Coordinates of N, CA and C and ligand atoms in Angstrom, one line a residue:
M1 N 21.7 19.7 -31.8 CA 20.5 18.8 -32.1 C 19.5 19.4 -31.2
A2 N 18.2 19.7 -31.7 CA 17.3 20.0 -30.7 C 16.8 18.8 -30.1
A3 N 16.5 18.9 -28.8 CA 16.0 17.7 -28.1 C 14.6 17.8 -28.1
P4 N 13.8 16.6 -28.6 CA 12.6 16.5 -28.4 C 12.0 16.4 -27.1
D5 N 10.8 16.5 -26.7 CA 10.3 16.2 -25.5 C 10.4 14.6 -25.4
L6 N 11.2 14.2 -24.2 CA 11.7 13.1 -24.0 C 10.4 12.3 -23.4
V7 N 10.4 11.0 -23.8 CA 9.5 10.3 -23.1 C 9.9 9.6 -21.8
N8 N 9.2 9.9 -20.8 CA 9.6 9.5 -19.5 C 9.0 7.9 -19.3
I9 N 9.7 7.0 -19.7 CA 9.3 5.6 -19.9 C 8.7 5.2 -18.4
S10 N 9.4 5.5 -17.5 CA 9.0 4.9 -16.2 C 7.6 5.4 -15.8
G11 N 7.2 6.5 -16.3 CA 5.8 7.0 -16.2 C 4.6 6.3 -16.7
L12 N 5.3 5.6 -18.0 CA 4.3 4.9 -18.7 C 4.2 3.3 -18.3
M13 N 5.0 3.1 -17.5 CA 4.9 1.6 -16.9 C 3.7 1.4 -16.0
D14 N 3.2 0.1 -16.3 CA 1.9 -0.4 -15.5 C 2.4 -1.2 -14.4
D15 N 2.0 -0.4 -13.1 CA 2.5 -0.9 -11.9 C 1.9 -2.6 -11.5
A16 N 0.5 -2.6 -12.0 CA -0.1 -3.9 -11.7 C 0.7 -5.0 -12.6
K17 N 1.2 -4.6 -14.0 CA 1.8 -5.6 -14.6 C 3.1 -6.0 -14.3
C18 N 3.8 -4.9 -13.6 CA 5.2 -5.1 -13.0 C 4.8 -6.3 -11.7
F19 N 4.0 -6.0 -10.9 CA 3.9 -6.9 -9.9 C 3.4 -8.4 -10.3
A20 N 2.5 -8.4 -11.4 CA 2.2 -9.6 -11.8 C 3.4 -10.4 -12.4
F21 N 4.3 -9.5 -13.2 CA 5.4 -10.0 -13.6 C 6.5 -10.6 -12.5
M22 N 6.3 -10.0 -11.5 CA 7.3 -10.3 -10.2 C 6.8 -11.6 -9.7
R23 N 5.4 -11.6 -9.5 CA 4.9 -12.8 -9.1 C 4.9 -14.2 -9.9
Q24 N 5.0 -14.0 -11.1 CA 5.1 -15.1 -12.2 C 6.7 -15.4 -12.0
H25 N 7.5 -14.5 -11.8 CA 8.9 -14.8 -11.9 C 9.3 -15.6 -10.7
R26 N 8.8 -15.0 -9.6 CA 9.1 -15.6 -8.2 C 8.3 -16.8 -7.9
W27 N 7.2 -17.0 -8.3 CA 6.4 -18.2 -7.9 C 5.6 -18.8 -9.1
P28 N 6.4 -19.4 -10.2 CA 5.9 -19.8 -11.3 C 4.8 -20.9 -11.0
E29 N 5.1 -21.6 -9.9 CA 4.0 -22.6 -9.6 C 2.9 -22.3 -8.7
G30 N 2.8 -20.9 -8.5 CA 1.8 -20.5 -7.5 C 2.5 -19.9 -6.2
V31 N 1.9 -19.1 -5.6 CA 2.4 -18.3 -4.4 C 2.8 -19.3 -3.2
C32 N 3.9 -19.2 -2.6 CA 4.2 -20.0 -1.6 C 4.7 -19.2 -0.4
C33 N 4.5 -19.8 0.8 CA 5.0 -18.8 2.0 C 6.5 -18.9 2.0
P34 N 7.0 -17.8 1.9 CA 8.7 -17.8 2.2 C 9.2 -18.2 3.4
G35 N 8.4 -18.3 4.4 CA 8.8 -18.7 5.8 C 9.0 -20.2 5.9
C36 N 7.8 -20.9 5.3 CA 7.7 -22.4 5.6 C 7.5 -23.0 4.3
G37 N 7.4 -22.3 3.1 CA 7.3 -22.9 1.8 C 5.9 -23.6 1.5
S38 N 4.9 -23.3 2.4 CA 3.5 -23.8 2.2 C 2.9 -23.1 1.1
P39 N 2.1 -24.0 0.2 CA 1.4 -23.3 -0.9 C -0.1 -22.8 -0.4
A40 N -0.2 -23.1 0.9 CA -1.6 -22.9 1.5 C -1.5 -21.6 1.9
V41 N -1.6 -20.5 1.0 CA -1.8 -19.0 1.3 C -3.1 -18.5 0.9
I42 N -3.3 -17.3 1.4 CA -4.6 -16.7 1.2 C -4.3 -15.1 1.1
R43 N -4.9 -14.5 0.1 CA -4.6 -13.1 -0.1 C -5.2 -12.4 1.1
D44 N -4.5 -11.4 1.3 CA -4.8 -10.5 2.7 C -4.6 -9.0 2.3
G45 N -5.3 -8.5 1.3 CA -5.3 -7.1 1.2 C -4.1 -6.8 0.3
C46 N -3.8 -5.4 0.3 CA -2.8 -4.9 -0.4 C -2.0 -3.9 0.4
D47 N -0.8 -3.5 -0.1 CA 0.1 -2.7 0.7 C -0.5 -1.4 0.8
D48 N -0.4 -0.7 1.8 CA -1.1 0.7 1.9 C -0.6 1.8 1.0
T49 N 0.7 1.7 0.6 CA 1.1 2.7 -0.4 C 1.3 2.4 -1.7
Q50 N 1.4 0.9 -1.9 CA 1.6 0.5 -3.2 C 0.4 -0.5 -3.6
P51 N -0.7 0.0 -4.0 CA -1.8 -0.7 -4.1 C -1.9 -2.1 -5.2
H52 N -0.9 -2.3 -5.6 CA -0.9 -3.5 -6.6 C 0.2 -4.6 -5.9
R53 N 0.6 -4.1 -4.7 CA 1.6 -5.0 -4.1 C 0.8 -5.9 -3.1
Q54 N 0.5 -7.1 -3.6 CA -0.4 -8.1 -2.9 C 0.3 -8.7 -1.5
R55 N -0.7 -8.6 -0.6 CA -0.2 -9.1 0.8 C -0.8 -10.7 0.9
Y56 N -0.1 -11.5 1.8 CA -0.8 -12.8 1.9 C -0.6 -13.3 3.4
R57 N -1.3 -14.2 3.6 CA -1.1 -14.8 4.9 C -1.1 -16.4 4.7
C58 N -0.2 -17.1 5.5 CA 0.1 -18.3 5.4 C -0.9 -19.2 6.4
K59 N -1.5 -20.1 5.7 CA -2.5 -21.0 6.6 C -1.8 -22.1 7.3
T60 N -0.5 -22.3 7.0 CA 0.3 -23.1 7.9 C 1.0 -22.7 8.9
C61 N 1.6 -21.6 8.6 CA 2.4 -21.1 9.8 C 1.9 -19.7 10.4
A62 N 0.8 -19.3 9.6 CA 0.1 -17.9 10.0 C 1.2 -16.7 9.8
G63 N 2.0 -16.9 9.1 CA 3.2 -15.9 8.6 C 2.3 -14.9 7.8
R64 N 2.8 -13.7 7.6 CA 2.5 -12.8 6.8 C 3.6 -12.1 5.7
F65 N 3.1 -12.1 4.6 CA 4.2 -11.6 3.6 C 3.6 -11.0 2.5
D66 N 4.3 -10.4 1.5 CA 3.9 -9.8 0.3 C 4.7 -10.1 -0.9
D67 N 4.5 -9.6 -2.1 CA 5.0 -9.9 -3.3 C 6.6 -9.8 -3.3
L68 N 7.0 -8.9 -2.3 CA 8.4 -8.6 -2.3 C 9.4 -9.1 -1.2
T69 N 8.4 -9.6 -0.1 CA 9.1 -10.0 1.3 C 10.3 -11.0 1.0
G70 N 11.3 -10.7 1.5 CA 12.3 -11.6 1.6 C 13.3 -11.6 0.3
T71 N 12.9 -10.4 -0.6 CA 13.8 -10.3 -1.6 C 14.6 -9.1 -1.5
V72 N 15.7 -9.0 -2.5 CA 16.4 -7.7 -2.3 C 15.6 -6.4 -2.5
L73 N 14.4 -6.6 -3.0 CA 13.7 -5.5 -3.6 C 12.8 -4.9 -2.4
A74 N 12.6 -5.8 -1.5 CA 11.8 -5.3 -0.4 C 12.5 -4.1 0.5
G75 N 11.6 -3.2 0.8 CA 12.2 -2.0 1.6 C 13.0 -1.1 0.9
H76 N 13.2 -1.3 -0.6 CA 13.9 -0.6 -1.2 C 13.4 0.8 -1.7
H77 N 13.9 2.0 -1.7 CA 13.2 3.1 -2.2 C 12.8 3.4 -3.6
Q78 N 13.1 2.5 -4.3 CA 12.9 2.6 -5.7 C 11.5 1.8 -6.1
P79 N 10.7 2.4 -6.8 CA 9.3 1.6 -7.2 C 9.8 0.4 -8.0
L80 N 9.0 -0.6 -7.9 CA 9.2 -1.9 -8.7 C 9.5 -1.6 -10.1
R81 N 8.6 -0.7 -10.8 CA 8.7 -0.4 -12.2 C 10.1 0.0 -12.7
V82 N 10.7 0.9 -11.7 CA 12.2 1.2 -11.9 C 13.2 0.0 -12.1
W83 N 12.9 -0.9 -11.0 CA 13.7 -2.1 -11.1 C 13.4 -2.9 -12.3
V84 N 12.3 -3.0 -12.7 CA 11.9 -3.7 -14.1 C 12.7 -3.3 -15.2
L85 N 12.5 -1.8 -15.3 CA 12.9 -1.0 -16.3 C 14.6 -1.4 -16.3
C86 N 15.3 -1.1 -15.1 CA 16.6 -1.2 -15.1 C 17.0 -2.6 -15.6
L87 N 16.3 -3.9 -15.2 CA 16.6 -5.0 -15.7 C 16.5 -5.0 -17.3
Y88 N 15.5 -4.4 -17.9 CA 15.4 -4.3 -19.2 C 16.4 -3.7 -19.9
F89 N 17.0 -2.5 -19.5 CA 18.1 -1.7 -20.1 C 19.3 -2.7 -19.8
M90 N 19.5 -3.3 -18.8 CA 20.6 -4.3 -18.7 C 20.7 -5.4 -19.8
G91 N 19.3 -5.7 -20.1 CA 19.4 -6.6 -21.2 C 19.8 -6.1 -22.6
L92 N 19.8 -4.8 -22.6 CA 20.0 -4.1 -23.8 C 21.5 -3.7 -23.9
N93 N 22.1 -4.2 -22.9 CA 23.6 -3.8 -22.6 C 23.9 -2.3 -22.5
L94 N 23.0 -1.7 -21.8 CA 23.3 -0.2 -21.6 C 24.2 -0.2 -20.3
S95 N 25.0 0.9 -20.2 CA 25.9 1.0 -19.1 C 25.2 1.5 -18.0
N96 N 25.9 1.5 -16.7 CA 25.2 2.1 -15.6 C 24.8 3.6 -15.8
R97 N 25.8 4.3 -16.5 CA 25.8 5.7 -16.6 C 24.3 6.0 -17.5
Q98 N 24.4 5.1 -18.6 CA 23.1 5.4 -19.7 C 21.8 4.9 -19.0
I99 N 21.9 4.0 -18.1 CA 20.8 3.5 -17.4 C 20.2 4.7 -16.5
A100 N 21.3 5.2 -15.6 CA 21.0 6.5 -14.9 C 20.3 7.5 -15.6
G101 N 20.9 7.7 -16.8 CA 20.3 9.0 -17.5 C 19.0 8.6 -18.0
E102 N 18.6 7.3 -18.3 CA 17.1 6.8 -18.8 C 16.1 7.0 -17.6
L103 N 16.8 6.7 -16.4 CA 15.9 6.5 -15.4 C 15.8 7.9 -14.3
G104 N 16.7 8.8 -14.8 CA 16.7 9.9 -13.9 C 17.4 9.7 -12.5
L105 N 18.3 8.8 -12.4 CA 18.9 8.2 -11.0 C 20.3 8.7 -11.1
V106 N 20.9 8.6 -10.0 CA 22.6 8.9 -10.0 C 23.2 7.4 -10.2
V107 N 24.4 7.5 -10.8 CA 25.1 6.4 -11.3 C 25.4 5.4 -10.2
S108 N 25.6 5.9 -8.9 CA 25.9 5.2 -7.9 C 24.8 4.2 -7.5
D109 N 23.7 4.8 -7.4 CA 22.4 4.1 -7.1 C 22.1 3.1 -8.2
V110 N 22.4 3.4 -9.5 CA 22.1 2.3 -10.5 C 23.2 1.3 -10.5
Q111 N 24.4 1.6 -10.1 CA 25.4 0.6 -9.9 C 24.9 -0.5 -8.9
A112 N 24.5 0.1 -7.7 CA 24.0 -0.8 -6.7 C 22.9 -1.8 -7.2
M113 N 22.1 -1.2 -8.0 CA 20.9 -1.8 -8.3 C 21.3 -3.1 -9.5
T114 N 22.2 -2.7 -10.3 CA 22.5 -3.6 -11.3 C 23.3 -4.9 -10.6
E115 N 24.2 -4.5 -9.5 CA 24.7 -5.4 -8.9 C 23.8 -6.5 -8.3
Q116 N 22.8 -5.9 -7.7 CA 21.8 -6.8 -7.1 C 21.0 -7.7 -8.1
L117 N 20.7 -7.0 -9.2 CA 20.0 -7.7 -10.2 C 20.6 -8.9 -10.9
R118 N 21.8 -8.7 -11.0 CA 22.8 -9.7 -11.4 C 22.6 -11.1 -10.7
R119 N 22.5 -10.9 -9.5 CA 22.0 -12.0 -8.6 C 20.6 -12.7 -8.8
G120 N 19.8 -11.7 -9.5 CA 18.6 -12.3 -9.8 C 17.5 -11.3 -9.2
L121 N 16.4 -11.1 -10.0 CA 15.4 -10.3 -9.7 C 14.6 -10.5 -8.2
V122 N 14.6 -11.7 -7.9 CA 14.0 -12.1 -6.7 C 15.0 -12.8 -5.9
A123 N 16.3 -12.4 -6.0 CA 17.4 -13.0 -5.1 C 17.0 -12.8 -3.6
K124 N 16.9 -13.8 -2.8 CA 16.9 -13.7 -1.6 C 17.8 -12.8 -0.8
V125 N 17.5 -12.1 0.3 CA 18.1 -11.5 1.2 C 19.0 -12.6 1.9
P126 N 20.5 -12.5 1.8 CA 21.1 -13.5 2.6 C 20.7 -13.8 4.1
A127 N 20.2 -14.9 4.4 CA 19.8 -15.1 5.8 C 20.9 -15.4 6.6
V128 N 21.0 -14.9 7.8 CA 22.0 -15.0 8.7 C 21.8 -16.4 9.6
E129 N 22.8 -17.1 9.3 CA 22.7 -18.3 10.1 C 24.0 -18.6 10.9
L130 N 23.7 -19.0 12.0 CA 24.9 -19.2 13.1 C 25.5 -20.5 13.2
T131 N 25.5 -21.2 12.0 CA 26.1 -22.6 12.0 C 27.1 -22.7 10.9
G132 N 28.1 -23.4 11.1 CA 29.1 -23.5 9.9 C 30.0 -22.2 9.8
E133 N 30.4 -22.0 8.5 CA 31.2 -20.9 8.2 C 30.3 -19.9 7.4
V134 N 30.2 -18.5 8.1 CA 29.5 -17.6 7.5 C 30.5 -16.5 6.9
E135 N 30.2 -16.1 5.7 CA 31.0 -15.1 5.2 C 30.3 -13.9 4.8
I136 N 30.7 -12.6 5.2 CA 30.0 -11.5 4.8 C 31.1 -10.8 3.9
D137 N 30.9 -10.7 2.6 CA 31.9 -10.1 1.8 C 33.3 -10.7 2.2
E138 N 34.4 -9.8 2.7 CA 35.6 -10.3 2.7 C 35.8 -10.7 4.2
V139 N 34.8 -10.5 5.0 CA 34.9 -10.9 6.6 C 34.8 -12.2 6.6
Y140 N 35.5 -12.9 7.4 CA 35.4 -14.5 7.4 C 35.0 -14.7 8.9
V141 N 34.0 -15.2 9.3 CA 33.5 -15.7 10.5 C 33.3 -17.1 10.6
V142 N 34.0 -17.8 11.5 CA 34.0 -19.2 11.8 C 33.1 -19.3 13.0
A143 N 32.0 -20.0 12.9 CA 31.4 -20.3 14.1 C 31.6 -21.6 14.8
G144 N 31.5 -21.6 16.1 CA 31.7 -22.8 16.8 C 33.3 -22.9 17.4
H145 N 33.8 -21.8 17.4 CA 35.2 -21.8 18.3 C 35.2 -20.9 19.5
K146 N 33.9 -20.8 20.0 CA 33.8 -19.9 21.3 C 34.9 -20.3 22.1
G147 N 35.6 -19.3 22.7 CA 36.4 -19.5 23.8 C 38.0 -20.0 23.2
Q148 N 38.0 -20.0 21.9 CA 39.1 -20.4 21.2 C 39.6 -19.3 20.1
P149 N 39.8 -18.0 20.6 CA 40.1 -17.1 19.7 C 41.3 -17.1 18.8
A150 N 42.3 -17.9 19.4 CA 43.7 -18.2 18.7 C 43.4 -18.8 17.5
A151 N 42.6 -20.0 17.7 CA 42.2 -21.0 16.6 C 41.4 -20.4 15.4
V152 N 40.6 -19.4 15.9 CA 39.8 -18.5 15.0 C 40.9 -17.7 14.2
A153 N 41.7 -16.9 14.8 CA 42.5 -16.1 14.1 C 43.5 -16.9 13.1
K154 N 44.0 -18.1 13.6 CA 44.7 -18.9 12.8 C 44.2 -19.4 11.6
R155 N 42.9 -19.8 11.7 CA 42.1 -20.2 10.7 C 41.8 -19.1 9.6
A156 N 41.4 -18.0 10.1 CA 41.1 -17.0 9.1 C 42.3 -16.3 8.6
G157 N 43.4 -16.4 9.1 CA 44.8 -15.9 8.5 C 45.3 -16.7 7.6
S158 N 45.1 -18.1 7.9 CA 45.5 -19.1 6.6 C 44.8 -18.9 5.3
G159 N 43.6 -18.4 5.4 CA 42.8 -18.4 4.3 C 42.8 -17.0 3.5
A160 N 43.5 -16.1 4.3 CA 43.4 -14.7 3.8 C 44.3 -14.5 2.6
G161 N 43.9 -13.4 1.7 CA 44.9 -13.1 0.7 C 44.4 -13.6 -0.6
A162 N 45.3 -14.4 -1.1 CA 45.0 -14.9 -2.6 C 43.8 -15.4 -2.9
S163 N 43.1 -16.0 -2.0 CA 42.0 -17.0 -2.4 C 40.6 -16.3 -1.9
W164 N 40.7 -14.9 -1.5 CA 39.5 -14.3 -1.1 C 38.4 -14.2 -2.2
Q165 N 38.9 -14.0 -3.4 CA 37.9 -14.0 -4.5 C 37.3 -15.2 -4.7
A166 N 38.0 -16.4 -4.4 CA 37.4 -17.7 -4.8 C 36.3 -17.9 -3.5
R167 N 36.6 -17.6 -2.3 CA 35.7 -17.8 -1.2 C 34.6 -16.9 -1.5
R168 N 34.9 -15.6 -1.8 CA 33.6 -14.8 -2.2 C 32.7 -15.3 -3.2
A169 N 33.4 -15.8 -4.2 CA 32.3 -16.5 -5.3 C 31.6 -17.6 -4.8
A170 N 32.5 -18.3 -3.9 CA 31.7 -19.6 -3.4 C 30.6 -19.2 -2.3
A171 N 30.9 -18.0 -1.7 CA 29.8 -17.5 -0.8 C 28.5 -17.1 -1.7
R172 N 28.8 -16.4 -2.8 CA 27.7 -15.9 -3.7 C 27.0 -17.2 -4.2
W173 N 27.8 -18.2 -4.6 CA 27.0 -19.3 -4.9 C 26.1 -20.1 -4.0
R174 N 26.6 -20.0 -2.8 CA 25.9 -20.5 -1.6 C 24.6 -19.7 -1.4
R175 N 24.9 -18.4 -1.6 CA 23.6 -17.6 -1.3 C 22.4 -17.8 -2.4
T176 N 23.0 -17.8 -3.6 CA 22.0 -18.0 -4.9 C 21.6 -19.4 -4.9
S177 N 22.3 -20.4 -4.4 CA 21.6 -21.7 -4.5 C 21.1 -22.3 -3.3
R178 N 21.0 -21.5 -2.4 CA 20.2 -22.1 -1.1 C 19.0 -22.5 -1.3
P179 N 18.4 -23.8 -1.0 CA 17.2 -24.2 -1.3 C 16.1 -23.4 -0.4
S180 N 14.7 -23.4 -1.3 CA 13.9 -22.5 -0.7 C 13.5 -22.9 0.7
S181 N 13.6 -24.2 1.0 CA 13.3 -24.5 2.4 C 14.2 -24.0 3.6
G182 N 15.5 -23.7 3.0 CA 16.5 -23.3 4.0 C 16.4 -21.9 4.3
Ligands
ZN201 ZN1 4.0 -20.5 6.2

């Protein structure tokens, strides 16, 4: 079968609309500071290399942030339009391999992207908190037992094994359900 000139869909995407979509999705009630939650923010120019990525300054805490700050998309090497397209293809039930073919990416990159997108387009990067019990994938860290390594080892050992999937799921739930103020 003769291959026609393939459409490079990514090249047809409108970056401005992708960032507008992102803003609407992340802040349906209006832009809020990810640091303190204040809606008193003012625009503060745009990103140096991504002209549609709006920067903001918080009038309450003086913090600076932009459209992607604090999300899993911040600092990623793929342009936002590639993420949006990836999300669209996921909605069509394309496999990671098919998405990789459409976007001209390697499958392992697409797999990492779809895993992140299943947590949400604007899912927050898990914040490190040194209180309570903090789980990082299968690693189980119990805070508050300084000087009592035996107690920590016993605690971690008792919960290891069969229930790690449940604890991992619970950790994922905690990450995705953490209130914005936290
Ligand atoms: Zn603030």
